[in-house]
XYZ file of C-alpha atoms in Angstrom:
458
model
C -13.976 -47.875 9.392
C -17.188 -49.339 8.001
C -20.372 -50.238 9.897
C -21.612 -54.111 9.351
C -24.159 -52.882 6.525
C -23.275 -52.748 2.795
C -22.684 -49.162 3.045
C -19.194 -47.668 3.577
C -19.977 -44.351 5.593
C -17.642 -41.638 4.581
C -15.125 -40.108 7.495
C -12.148 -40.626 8.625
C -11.430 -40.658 12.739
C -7.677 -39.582 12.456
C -8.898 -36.427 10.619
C -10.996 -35.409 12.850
C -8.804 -36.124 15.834
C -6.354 -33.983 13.526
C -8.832 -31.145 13.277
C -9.101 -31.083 17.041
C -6.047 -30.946 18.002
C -4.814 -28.537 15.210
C -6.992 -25.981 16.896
C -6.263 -26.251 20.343
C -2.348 -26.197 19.691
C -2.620 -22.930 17.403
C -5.896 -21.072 18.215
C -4.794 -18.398 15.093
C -6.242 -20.953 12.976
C -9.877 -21.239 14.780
C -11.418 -18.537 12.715
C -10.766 -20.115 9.394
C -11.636 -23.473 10.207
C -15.082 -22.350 12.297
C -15.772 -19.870 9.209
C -16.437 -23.505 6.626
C -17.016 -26.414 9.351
C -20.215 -26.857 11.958
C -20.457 -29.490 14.562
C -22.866 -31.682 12.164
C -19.774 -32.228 9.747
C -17.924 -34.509 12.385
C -19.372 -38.193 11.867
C -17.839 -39.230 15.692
C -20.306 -37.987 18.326
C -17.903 -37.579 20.660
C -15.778 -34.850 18.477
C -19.155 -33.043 17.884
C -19.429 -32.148 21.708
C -15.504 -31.172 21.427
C -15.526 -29.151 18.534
C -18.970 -27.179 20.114
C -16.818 -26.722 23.480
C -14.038 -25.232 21.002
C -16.567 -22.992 19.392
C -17.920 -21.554 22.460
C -14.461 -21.055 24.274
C -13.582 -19.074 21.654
C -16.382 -16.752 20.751
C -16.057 -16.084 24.624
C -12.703 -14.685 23.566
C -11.044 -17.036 25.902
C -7.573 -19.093 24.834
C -8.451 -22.714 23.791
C -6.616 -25.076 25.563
C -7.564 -28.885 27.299
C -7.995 -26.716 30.283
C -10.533 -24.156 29.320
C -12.531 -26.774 26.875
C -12.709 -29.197 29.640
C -14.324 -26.514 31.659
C -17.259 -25.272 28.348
C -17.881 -29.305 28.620
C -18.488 -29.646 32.151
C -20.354 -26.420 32.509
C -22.732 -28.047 29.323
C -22.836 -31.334 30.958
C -21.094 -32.840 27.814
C -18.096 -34.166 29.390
C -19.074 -37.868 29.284
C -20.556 -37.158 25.777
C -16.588 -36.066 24.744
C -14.575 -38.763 26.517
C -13.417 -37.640 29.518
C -10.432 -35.072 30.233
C -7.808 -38.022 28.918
C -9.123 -37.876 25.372
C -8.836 -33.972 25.437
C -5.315 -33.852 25.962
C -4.683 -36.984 23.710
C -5.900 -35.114 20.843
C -2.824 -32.388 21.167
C -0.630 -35.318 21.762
C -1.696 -37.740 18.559
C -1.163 -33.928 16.255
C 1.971 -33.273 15.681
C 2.156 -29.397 14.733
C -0.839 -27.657 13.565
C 0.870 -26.601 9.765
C -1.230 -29.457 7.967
C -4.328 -28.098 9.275
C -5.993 -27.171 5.791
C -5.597 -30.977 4.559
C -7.214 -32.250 7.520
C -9.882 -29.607 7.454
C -10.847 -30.527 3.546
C -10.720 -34.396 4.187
C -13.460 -33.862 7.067
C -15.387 -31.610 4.922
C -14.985 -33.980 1.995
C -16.353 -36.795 4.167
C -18.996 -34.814 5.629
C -20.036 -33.897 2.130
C -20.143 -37.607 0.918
C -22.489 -38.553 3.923
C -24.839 -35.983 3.033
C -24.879 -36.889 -0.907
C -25.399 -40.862 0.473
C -28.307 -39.873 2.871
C -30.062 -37.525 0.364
C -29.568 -40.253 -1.994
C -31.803 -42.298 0.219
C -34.524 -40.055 0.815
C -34.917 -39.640 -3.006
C -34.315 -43.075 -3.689
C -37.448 -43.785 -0.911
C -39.478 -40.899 -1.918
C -39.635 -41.645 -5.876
C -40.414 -45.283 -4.938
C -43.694 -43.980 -3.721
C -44.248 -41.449 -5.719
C -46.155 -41.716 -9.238
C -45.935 -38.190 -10.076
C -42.384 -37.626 -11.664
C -42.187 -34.116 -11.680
C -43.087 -34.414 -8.005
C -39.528 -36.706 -7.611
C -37.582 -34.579 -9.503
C -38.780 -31.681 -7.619
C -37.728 -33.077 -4.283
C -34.298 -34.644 -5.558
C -33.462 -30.973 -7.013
C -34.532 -29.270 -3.281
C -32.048 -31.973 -1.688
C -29.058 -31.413 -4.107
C -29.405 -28.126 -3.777
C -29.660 -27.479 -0.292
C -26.772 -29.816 0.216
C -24.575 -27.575 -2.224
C -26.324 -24.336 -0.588
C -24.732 -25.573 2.618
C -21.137 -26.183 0.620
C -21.645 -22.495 -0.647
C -19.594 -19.687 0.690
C -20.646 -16.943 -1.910
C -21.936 -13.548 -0.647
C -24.988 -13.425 -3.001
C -27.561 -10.888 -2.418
C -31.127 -10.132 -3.569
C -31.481 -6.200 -4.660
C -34.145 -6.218 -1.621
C -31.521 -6.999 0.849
C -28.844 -4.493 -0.630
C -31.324 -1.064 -0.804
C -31.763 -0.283 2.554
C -27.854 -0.351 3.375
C -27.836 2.149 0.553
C -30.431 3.947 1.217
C -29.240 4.551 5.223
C -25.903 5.404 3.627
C -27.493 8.198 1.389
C -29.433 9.793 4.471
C -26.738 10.000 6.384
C -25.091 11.643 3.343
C -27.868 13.937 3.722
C -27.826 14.639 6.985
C -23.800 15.300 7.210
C -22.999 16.233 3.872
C -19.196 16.954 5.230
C -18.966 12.976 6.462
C -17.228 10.556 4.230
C -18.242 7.502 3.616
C -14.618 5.488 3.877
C -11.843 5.852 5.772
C -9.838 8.881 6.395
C -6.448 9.252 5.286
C -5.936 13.081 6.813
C -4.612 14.206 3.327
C -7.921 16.750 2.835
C -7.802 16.826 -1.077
C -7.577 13.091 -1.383
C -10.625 12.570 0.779
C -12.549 15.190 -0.408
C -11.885 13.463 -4.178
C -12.351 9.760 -2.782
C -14.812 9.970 -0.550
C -12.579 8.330 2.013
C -10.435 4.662 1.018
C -13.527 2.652 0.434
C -14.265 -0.688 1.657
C -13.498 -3.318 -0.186
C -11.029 -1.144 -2.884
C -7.535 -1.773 -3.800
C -5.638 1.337 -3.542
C -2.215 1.301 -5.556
C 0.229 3.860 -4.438
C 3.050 4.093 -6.201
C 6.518 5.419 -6.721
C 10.086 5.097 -7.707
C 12.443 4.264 -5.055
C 13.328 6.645 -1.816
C 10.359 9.112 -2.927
C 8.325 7.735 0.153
C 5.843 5.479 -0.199
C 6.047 3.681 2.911
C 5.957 6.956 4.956
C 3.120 8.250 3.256
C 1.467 4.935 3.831
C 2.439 5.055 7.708
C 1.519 8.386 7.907
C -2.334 7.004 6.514
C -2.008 3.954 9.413
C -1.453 7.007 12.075
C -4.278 9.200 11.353
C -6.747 5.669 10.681
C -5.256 4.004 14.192
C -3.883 6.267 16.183
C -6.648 9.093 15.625
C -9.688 7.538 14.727
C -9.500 4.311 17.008
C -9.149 1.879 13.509
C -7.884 -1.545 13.329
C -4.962 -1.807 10.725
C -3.074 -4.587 9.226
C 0.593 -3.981 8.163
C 2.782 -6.278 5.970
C 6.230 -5.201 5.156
C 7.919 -6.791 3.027
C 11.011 -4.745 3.543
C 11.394 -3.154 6.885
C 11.297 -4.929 10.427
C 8.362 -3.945 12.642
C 10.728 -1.891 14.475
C 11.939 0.499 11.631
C 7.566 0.351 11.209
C 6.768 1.201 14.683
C 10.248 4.025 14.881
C 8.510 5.933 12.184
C 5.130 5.739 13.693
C 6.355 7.268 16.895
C 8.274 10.086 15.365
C 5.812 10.827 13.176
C 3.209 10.922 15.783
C 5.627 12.471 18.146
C 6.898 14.881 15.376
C 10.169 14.320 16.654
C 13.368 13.762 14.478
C 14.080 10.246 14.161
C 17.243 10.888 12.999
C 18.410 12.849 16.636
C 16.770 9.850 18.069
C 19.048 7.212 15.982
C 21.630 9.363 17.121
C 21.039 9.835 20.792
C 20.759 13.423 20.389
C 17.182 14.342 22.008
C 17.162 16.741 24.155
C 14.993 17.462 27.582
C 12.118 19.018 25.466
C 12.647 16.456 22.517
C 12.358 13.701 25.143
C 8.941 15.094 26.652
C 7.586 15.549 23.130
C 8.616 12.440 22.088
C 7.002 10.498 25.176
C 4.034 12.484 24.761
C 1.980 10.360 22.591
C 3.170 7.144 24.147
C -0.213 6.350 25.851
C -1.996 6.574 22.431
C 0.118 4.573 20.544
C -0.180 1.149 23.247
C -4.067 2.061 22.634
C -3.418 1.936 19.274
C -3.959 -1.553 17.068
C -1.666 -1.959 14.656
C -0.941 -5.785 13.752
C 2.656 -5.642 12.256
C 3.731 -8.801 10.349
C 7.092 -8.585 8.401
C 7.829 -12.107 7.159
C 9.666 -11.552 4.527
C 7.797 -14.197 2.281
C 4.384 -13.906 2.184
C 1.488 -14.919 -0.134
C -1.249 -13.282 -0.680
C -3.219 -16.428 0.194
C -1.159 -16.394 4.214
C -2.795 -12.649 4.113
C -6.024 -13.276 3.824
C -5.901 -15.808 6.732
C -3.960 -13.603 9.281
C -6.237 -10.544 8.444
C -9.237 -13.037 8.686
C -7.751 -14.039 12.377
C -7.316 -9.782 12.959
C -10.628 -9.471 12.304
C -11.806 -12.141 14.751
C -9.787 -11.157 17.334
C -10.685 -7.107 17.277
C -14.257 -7.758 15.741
C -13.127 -5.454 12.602
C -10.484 -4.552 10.717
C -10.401 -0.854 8.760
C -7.277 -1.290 6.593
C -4.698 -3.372 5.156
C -1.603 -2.056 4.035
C 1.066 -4.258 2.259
C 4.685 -3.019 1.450
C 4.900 -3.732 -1.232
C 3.366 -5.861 -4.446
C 6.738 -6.221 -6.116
C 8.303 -8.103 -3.639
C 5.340 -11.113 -2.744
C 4.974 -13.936 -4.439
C 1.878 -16.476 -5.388
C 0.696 -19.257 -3.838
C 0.647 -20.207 -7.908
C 3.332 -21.271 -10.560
C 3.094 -19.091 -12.750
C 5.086 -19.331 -15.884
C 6.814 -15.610 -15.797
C 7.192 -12.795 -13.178
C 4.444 -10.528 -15.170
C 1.776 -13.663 -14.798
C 2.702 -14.391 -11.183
C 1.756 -9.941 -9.793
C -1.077 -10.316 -11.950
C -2.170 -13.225 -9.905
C -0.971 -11.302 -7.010
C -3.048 -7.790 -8.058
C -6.132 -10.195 -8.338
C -5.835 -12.131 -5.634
C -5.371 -8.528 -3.505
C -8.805 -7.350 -4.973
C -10.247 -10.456 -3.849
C -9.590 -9.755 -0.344
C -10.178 -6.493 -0.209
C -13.832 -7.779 -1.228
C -13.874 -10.800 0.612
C -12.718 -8.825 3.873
C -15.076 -5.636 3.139
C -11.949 -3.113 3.908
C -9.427 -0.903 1.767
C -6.337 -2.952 0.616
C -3.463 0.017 0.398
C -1.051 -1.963 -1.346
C 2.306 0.063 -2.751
C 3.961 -0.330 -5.530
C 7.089 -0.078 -7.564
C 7.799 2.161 -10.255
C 10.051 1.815 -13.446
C 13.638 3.574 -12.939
C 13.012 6.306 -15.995
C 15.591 6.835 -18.880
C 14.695 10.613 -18.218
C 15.572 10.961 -14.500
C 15.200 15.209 -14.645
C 12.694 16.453 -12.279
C 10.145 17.127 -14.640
C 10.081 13.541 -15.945
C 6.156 12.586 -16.479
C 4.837 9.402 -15.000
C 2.334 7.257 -16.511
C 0.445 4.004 -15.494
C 2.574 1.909 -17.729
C 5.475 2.675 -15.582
C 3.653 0.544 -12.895
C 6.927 -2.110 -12.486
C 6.139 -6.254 -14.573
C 2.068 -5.745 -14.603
C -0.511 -4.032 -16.351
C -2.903 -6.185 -14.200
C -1.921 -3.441 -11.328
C -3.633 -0.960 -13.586
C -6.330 -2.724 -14.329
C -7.435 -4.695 -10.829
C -6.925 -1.497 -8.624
C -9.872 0.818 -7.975
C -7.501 3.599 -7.371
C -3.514 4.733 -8.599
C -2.291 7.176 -6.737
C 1.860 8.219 -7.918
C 4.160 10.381 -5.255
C 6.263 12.871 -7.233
C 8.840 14.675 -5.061
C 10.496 17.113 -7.701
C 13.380 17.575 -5.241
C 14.357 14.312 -5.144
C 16.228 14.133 -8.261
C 16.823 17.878 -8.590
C 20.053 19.213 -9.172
C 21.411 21.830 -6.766
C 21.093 24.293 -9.720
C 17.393 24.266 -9.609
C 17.028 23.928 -6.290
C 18.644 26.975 -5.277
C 17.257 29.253 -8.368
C 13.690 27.904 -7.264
C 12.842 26.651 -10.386
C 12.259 23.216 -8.523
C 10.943 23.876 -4.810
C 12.507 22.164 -1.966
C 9.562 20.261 0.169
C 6.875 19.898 -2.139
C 5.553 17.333 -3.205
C 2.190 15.937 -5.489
C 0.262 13.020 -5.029
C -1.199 12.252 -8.342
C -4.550 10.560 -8.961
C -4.072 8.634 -12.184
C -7.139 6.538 -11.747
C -9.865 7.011 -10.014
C -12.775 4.319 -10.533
C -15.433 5.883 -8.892
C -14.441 9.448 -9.199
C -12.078 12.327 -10.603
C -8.396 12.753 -10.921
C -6.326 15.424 -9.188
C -3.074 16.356 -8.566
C -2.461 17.223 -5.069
C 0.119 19.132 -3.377
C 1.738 18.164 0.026
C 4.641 19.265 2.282
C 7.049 16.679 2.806
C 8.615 16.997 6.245
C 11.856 14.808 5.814
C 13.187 14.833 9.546
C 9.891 13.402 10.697
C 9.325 11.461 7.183
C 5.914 12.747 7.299
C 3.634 14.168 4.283
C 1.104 17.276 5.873
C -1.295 19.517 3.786
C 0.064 22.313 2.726
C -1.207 25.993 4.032
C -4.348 27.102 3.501
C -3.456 29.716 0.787
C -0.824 27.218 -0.796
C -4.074 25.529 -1.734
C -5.959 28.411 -3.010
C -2.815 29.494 -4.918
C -2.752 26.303 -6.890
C -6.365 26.010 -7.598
C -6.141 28.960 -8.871
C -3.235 27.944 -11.448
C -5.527 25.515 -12.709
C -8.609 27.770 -13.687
């Protein structure tokens, strides 16, 4: 694939084809190739017009098939310019599945990148052949390197200039509602009050040993973010099916016992309750995904697609670090959640949203219900400590009470503490909740519950 010159031009036409046809098979991949490739990186003028057609079918929020791209090109008058409606449907038929999709993507860019480097070569080359003044040459060849890599660049940077008036809006607004928090609810009044809200861009550890309920608590965070205040969420569970997710959901919502649902035991007025909410919950968006393997890597790219197709997304929650695994080989289990704790800050950041990821805690030797829990007993990492913005431990004292204490008081049945261990850009707490078991659902306690124990602290 060479023209009849000396020079070898860079590209490869199978890749491109490749490219093509990845995206029409699986549009869930559009968002991350658009996001790094533009028309101009294609070398064959006819997959220019296609890719463009692609592009614009999509943004229209339309499914991207031969059909509907056939139709952006004929409405452009670029039909000819692509082929004809033949080649269209040839490119689904020459790719076989869509799963090699990042290989073809970085040999296109690659090529694209070469061409760029050869033709900037030239323009030096031709420019300090006519030019006495060296600095002058130098000067150009450094503005065409560098706008080539400036164009390779995906990095976020920011002058201060561009960053003060975002915080400067955010401040008034402060002002001007001093009860509004800046992130995003989680309905637990303490914890927002001390948080300010899950902040974009955060990773949020919550933690506990197992059956103390940190997947309720976290579904319980999804249902006041989705279901009352309109948010796009992300779910990944490692563990549970998007079933068990979406049962405990409804009955939480509902406030209905899932356990007379299991059961078949609702009855008349349990059944109207429990349809109730029904309306707001298909309003709702909650994307559920509960592959049991997943990387955090595969995340990024399916929140990246959840964002494309709702135009935001609020809040990821993951269930939980212990049991993902890195796109990496790392050389022990402790090395491999580090890279996973990183890797989870890095989205939260690249994304600009709250990554609630949960996390196991060390069985203790002293299992009584006053044994004290401590950020080392974060399960194989120290990274989990130190990449999360916020730790936040359940302690149910019940939960490993005997019946002794439970029925002289000494250890109250229903309460339970959320525990702020670290707090980057605040204070640390500990909070006291009402767990409501039949409904798996943690609620604030009464109002004079709370004055009683701020009181105990003074």
């Amino acid at each position: 694939m060479s023209e009849k010159n000396e020079t070898k031009i860079p590209y490869n036409f199978e890749a491109e084809q490749s490219v093509l046809g990845c995206m029409i098979i699986d549009n869930e991949i559009i968002p991350e190739i658009i996001s790094g490739l533009s028309e101009a990186d294609f070398y064959i003028d006819s997959h220019k017009y296609v890719y463009e057609a692609i592009k614009k079918t999509f943004n229209a929020r339309k499914p991207v098939d031969f059909v509907t791209i056939s139709d952006r090109l004929e409405k452009d008058g670029n039909m000819h310019k692509a082929g004809d409606f033949s080649y269209i449907v040839e490119l689904t038929q020459i790719t076989p599945s869509a799963a090699n999709y990042k290989f073809y993507y970085d040999i296109v860019k690659r090529d694209a990148m070469s061409r760029n480097l050869i033709r900037a070569a030239g323009e030096i080359s031709r420019y300090a052949s006519t030019q006495d003044d060296v600095k002058k040459s130098l000067q150009f060849a450094e503005n065409k390197i560098y706008g080539i890599s400036q164009c390779n660049d995906t990095s976020t940077m920011k002058n201060i200039s561009e960053i003060l008036p975002d915080i400067l809006s955010e401040y008034q607004q402060r002002a001007e509602n001093k009860t509004a928090l800046s992130g995003l609810m989680t309905g637990i009044n303490r914890l927002d009050r001390l948080t300010n809200g899950l902040q974009k861009s955060n990773l949020i550890v919550l933690a506990a040993r197992p059956g103390v309920g940190k997947t309720s608590l976290a579904m319980n965070i999804v249902e006041r973010a989705a279901v009352n205040d309109g948010k796009v969420c992300a779910i990944f569970s490692l563990e549970m099916s998007k079933e068990e997710i979406v049962k405990r959901i409804w009955a939480s919502v509902a406030e209905v016992s899932q356990s007379k649902a299991r059961a078949g035991e609702m009855d008349t007025n349990d059944w109207r309750q429990f349809l109730m909410p029904m309306q707001r919950l298909e309003k709702s968006i909650i994307e559920i995904d509960d592959s049991s393997i997943v990387t955090p890597a595969e995340i990024l790219s399916k929140c990246r697609r959840i964002k494309s197709k709702h135009g935001a997304l609020d809040l990821i929650v993951i269930d939980y670090i212990q049991l993902m695994h890195s796109s990496d080989k790392p050389e022990n289990r402790v090395q491999e959640v580090a890279a996973i704790t990183r890797d989870l800050k890095i989205i939260a950041k690249e994304l600009a949203v709250p990554v609630l990821a949960l996390s196991q805690l060390r069985r203790p030797a002293d299992k009584s219900a006053n044994a004290k829990q401590t950020l080392s007993d974060l399960r194989e990492s120290g990274a989990i400590e130190q990449d999360a913005d916020v730790v936040i431990f359940i302690e149910r004292p019940d939960v490993n009470a005997s019946e002794e204490e439970l029925n002289q008081n000494i250890v109250e049945r229903g309460v339970a503490y959320l525990n702020v261990k670290k707090n980057r850009h605040g204070g640390l707490d500990k909070i006291k909740l009402r767990f409501r078991g039949e409904i798996t659902k943690f609620v604030n306690p009464e109002p004079n519950e709370e004055i009683e124990e701020r009181l105990s602290k003074i």
